[in-house]
Amino acid sequence: MFNDLKLALSALRQPFTLFVLAFSFATTLALFMGLAKLASWGVSQSDMIDNSWLQLLASYTSGALMLVLGWFLFPITMTAIACLFLEPLANRIEQQHYPELPAAKAADWADALILSMRTLWRAALYNLIALPFYLIPVVNIVVYVVVNAKLLAQEYYYALALRHLPLAEADALYSQERWGLFKTGGQLAVFFLIPGLNLLAPILATGVMLHRLERRPNGPLRQALGKLAHKRLP
């Protein structure tokens, strides 16, 4: 893990990396601030609360609630925005550290659509179930890590694996490595939980997952590529 993290940190020296960080963080922050403001305005305009000071209290309460929920939903949102740039970022990391690997391909649009829909409903379902626990101190941290461990592991794994493997092979490798990827996802969730480090989390998560899959000669993705090449031999 620490070797993967050390290698991931080296990507921060690239100007493109700094652009991705700035864009994804600023966009995510603006989105949640806008939602908090919208929720506050909606409560203030409600006809259900006649008393002005109750309206003010409800407005600030709803805004604060949105910010709290935004903090815990921050990982999946910032990751989704950063994933707009994940492929070129992963290409740069691979060219720097693993030039011997075959060149990655853009994910097939049908595979990407299936993955996006699958990720979307899982993210909505898991976070909907976890929503009440996000308001309970201490418990919210545990729930946060467990929920986002699975979501982050799946999102980053598939985003990187589909650059080299068809969806069927990527699914098979995920099933084989499910527990190890879940642990890596938990480590990624912790990145998003620590103030300051969460600003770097999408880049670190991309690097850590990529190095976990490719760094060792017997890395999971390297083995899958070898098996795929063997199957394609006449």
Coordinates of C-alpha atoms in Angstrom, one line a residue, residues 17-224:
T17 CA -2.7 16.5 -12.5
L18 CA -2.9 19.9 -10.8
F19 CA -5.5 21.0 -13.4
V20 CA -7.6 17.9 -12.7
L21 CA -7.4 18.5 -9.0
A22 CA -8.4 22.1 -9.2
F23 CA -11.3 21.5 -11.7
S24 CA -12.8 18.5 -9.9
F25 CA -12.6 20.1 -6.4
A26 CA -13.9 23.5 -7.5
T27 CA -16.8 22.0 -9.4
T28 CA -17.8 19.7 -6.6
L29 CA -17.6 22.5 -4.0
A30 CA -19.7 24.8 -6.2
L31 CA -22.3 22.0 -6.7
F32 CA -22.8 21.3 -3.0
M33 CA -22.8 25.0 -2.1
G34 CA -25.4 25.6 -4.7
L35 CA -27.5 22.7 -3.4
A36 CA -27.3 24.0 0.1
K37 CA -28.4 27.5 -1.0
L38 CA -31.2 26.0 -3.0
A39 CA -32.4 23.9 0.0
S40 CA -32.2 27.0 2.2
W41 CA -34.2 29.1 -0.3
G42 CA -36.8 26.4 -0.7
V43 CA -37.5 26.2 3.0
S44 CA -37.6 30.0 3.4
Q45 CA -40.3 30.1 0.6
S46 CA -42.4 27.4 2.2
D47 CA -45.9 28.3 3.2
M48 CA -45.9 25.6 5.8
I49 CA -43.9 27.8 8.2
D50 CA -45.5 31.1 9.0
N51 CA -43.2 32.3 11.8
S52 CA -40.3 34.3 10.3
W53 CA -37.7 33.1 12.9
L54 CA -38.8 29.5 12.4
Q55 CA -38.3 30.0 8.7
L56 CA -34.8 31.3 9.3
L57 CA -34.0 28.4 11.6
A58 CA -35.3 25.9 9.1
S59 CA -33.4 27.6 6.3
Y60 CA -30.1 27.4 8.1
T61 CA -30.8 23.9 9.4
S62 CA -31.5 22.6 5.9
G63 CA -28.3 24.4 4.5
A64 CA -26.2 22.9 7.3
L65 CA -27.7 19.5 6.6
M66 CA -26.9 19.7 3.0
L67 CA -23.3 20.6 3.8
V68 CA -23.0 17.7 6.2
L69 CA -24.4 15.2 3.7
G70 CA -22.3 16.9 1.0
W71 CA -19.2 16.1 3.0
F72 CA -20.1 12.4 3.2
L73 CA -21.2 12.2 -0.5
F74 CA -18.1 14.2 -1.5
P75 CA -16.0 11.1 -2.6
I76 CA -18.4 9.7 -5.2
T77 CA -19.2 13.2 -6.6
M78 CA -15.6 14.4 -6.9
T79 CA -14.6 11.0 -8.3
A80 CA -17.3 11.2 -11.0
I81 CA -16.1 14.7 -12.1
A82 CA -12.4 13.7 -11.9
C83 CA -13.2 10.6 -14.0
L84 CA -13.8 12.9 -17.0
F85 CA -10.0 13.1 -17.0
L86 CA -9.1 9.7 -15.6
E87 CA -8.2 8.1 -18.9
P88 CA -5.6 10.7 -19.9
L89 CA -4.2 10.8 -16.4
A90 CA -3.9 7.0 -16.3
N91 CA -2.2 7.0 -19.7
R92 CA 0.4 9.5 -18.3
I93 CA 1.0 7.3 -15.2
E94 CA 1.4 4.1 -17.3
Q95 CA 3.7 5.8 -19.8
Q96 CA 5.9 7.0 -16.9
H97 CA 6.0 3.7 -14.9
Y98 CA 4.8 0.9 -17.1
P99 CA 5.9 1.6 -20.7
E100 CA 6.2 -2.1 -21.4
L101 CA 2.4 -2.7 -21.0
P102 CA 0.3 -2.7 -24.2
A103 CA -1.3 0.7 -25.0
A104 CA -4.7 1.2 -23.4
K105 CA -7.8 1.6 -25.5
A106 CA -10.7 3.8 -24.9
A107 CA -13.5 1.8 -23.2
D108 CA -16.2 0.5 -25.6
W109 CA -19.2 2.8 -25.4
A110 CA -21.6 0.0 -24.7
D111 CA -19.4 -1.3 -21.9
A112 CA -19.1 2.3 -20.5
L113 CA -22.8 2.7 -20.6
I114 CA -23.4 -0.5 -18.7
L115 CA -20.8 0.5 -16.2
S116 CA -22.3 4.0 -15.7
M117 CA -25.8 2.7 -15.2
R118 CA -24.6 0.0 -12.8
T119 CA -22.5 2.5 -10.8
L120 CA -25.3 5.0 -10.7
W121 CA -28.0 2.8 -9.2
R122 CA -25.6 1.2 -6.8
A123 CA -24.4 4.6 -5.6
A124 CA -28.0 5.8 -5.2
L125 CA -29.1 2.7 -3.4
Y126 CA -26.1 2.4 -1.0
N127 CA -26.2 6.1 0.0
L128 CA -30.0 6.1 0.4
I129 CA -29.7 3.2 2.8
A130 CA -26.8 4.9 4.6
L131 CA -28.4 8.4 4.7
P132 CA -29.8 8.1 8.3
F133 CA -26.5 6.9 9.7
Y134 CA -24.6 9.9 8.3
L135 CA -26.2 12.1 11.0
I136 CA -25.0 9.9 13.9
P137 CA -21.5 10.9 15.2
V138 CA -18.8 8.2 15.1
V139 CA -21.2 5.8 13.4
N140 CA -21.2 8.0 10.3
I141 CA -17.5 7.5 9.9
V142 CA -17.7 3.7 10.0
V143 CA -20.7 3.7 7.6
Y144 CA -19.0 6.2 5.3
V145 CA -15.8 4.1 4.9
V146 CA -17.8 0.8 4.4
V147 CA -20.2 2.3 1.8
N148 CA -17.6 4.2 -0.1
A149 CA -15.0 1.4 0.0
K150 CA -17.2 -0.7 -2.2
L151 CA -18.3 2.2 -4.5
L152 CA -14.8 3.6 -4.9
A153 CA -13.2 0.2 -5.5
Q154 CA -15.7 -0.6 -8.2
E155 CA -15.6 2.8 -9.9
Y156 CA -11.8 3.2 -10.0
Y157 CA -11.2 -0.5 -10.8
Y158 CA -13.6 -0.6 -13.8
A159 CA -12.6 2.8 -15.1
L160 CA -8.9 1.5 -15.2
A161 CA -9.5 -2.1 -16.1
L162 CA -11.8 -1.5 -19.1
R163 CA -9.0 0.4 -20.7
H164 CA -7.2 -2.9 -21.2
L165 CA -9.9 -5.6 -20.8
P166 CA -13.4 -6.4 -22.3
L167 CA -16.2 -6.1 -19.7
A168 CA -16.5 -9.9 -19.3
E169 CA -12.9 -10.3 -18.4
A170 CA -13.0 -7.2 -16.2
D171 CA -16.0 -8.7 -14.3
A172 CA -14.2 -12.0 -13.8
L173 CA -11.1 -10.3 -12.5
Y174 CA -13.1 -8.2 -10.1
S175 CA -14.8 -11.3 -8.7
Q176 CA -11.4 -12.9 -8.2
E177 CA -9.9 -9.9 -6.5
R178 CA -13.1 -8.7 -4.8
W179 CA -11.8 -8.7 -1.2
G180 CA -8.4 -7.1 -2.0
L181 CA -10.1 -4.4 -4.0
F182 CA -12.6 -3.8 -1.2
K183 CA -9.7 -3.2 1.2
T184 CA -8.1 -0.8 -1.3
G185 CA -11.4 1.0 -1.6
G186 CA -11.5 1.4 2.2
Q187 CA -8.1 3.0 2.0
L188 CA -9.3 5.3 -0.8
A189 CA -12.3 6.3 1.3
V190 CA -10.0 7.3 4.2
F191 CA -8.2 9.6 1.7
F192 CA -11.5 11.4 1.1
L193 CA -12.2 11.6 4.9
I194 CA -9.0 13.4 5.9
P195 CA -9.2 17.3 5.5
G196 CA -6.4 18.5 3.2
L197 CA -5.7 15.0 1.8
N198 CA -9.2 14.9 0.4
L199 CA -8.1 17.6 -2.0
L200 CA -5.7 15.1 -3.6
A201 CA -7.9 12.1 -3.2
P202 CA -9.1 11.6 -6.8
I203 CA -5.5 11.7 -8.1
L204 CA -4.2 9.5 -5.3
A205 CA -7.1 7.0 -5.8
T206 CA -6.3 6.7 -9.5
G207 CA -2.6 6.2 -8.9
V208 CA -3.0 3.7 -6.0
M209 CA -5.6 1.6 -7.8
L210 CA -3.5 1.6 -11.0
H211 CA -0.3 0.7 -9.2
R212 CA -2.1 -2.0 -7.2
L213 CA -3.2 -3.6 -10.5
E214 CA 0.0 -3.2 -12.5
R215 CA 3.0 -2.6 -10.3
R216 CA 4.1 -6.2 -9.5
P217 CA 5.0 -8.7 -12.3
N218 CA 2.2 -10.9 -10.9
G219 CA -0.2 -7.9 -10.5
P220 CA -3.9 -8.9 -11.2
L221 CA -4.2 -6.8 -14.4
R222 CA -0.9 -8.1 -15.8
Q223 CA -2.0 -11.7 -15.2
A224 CA -5.4 -11.0 -16.8

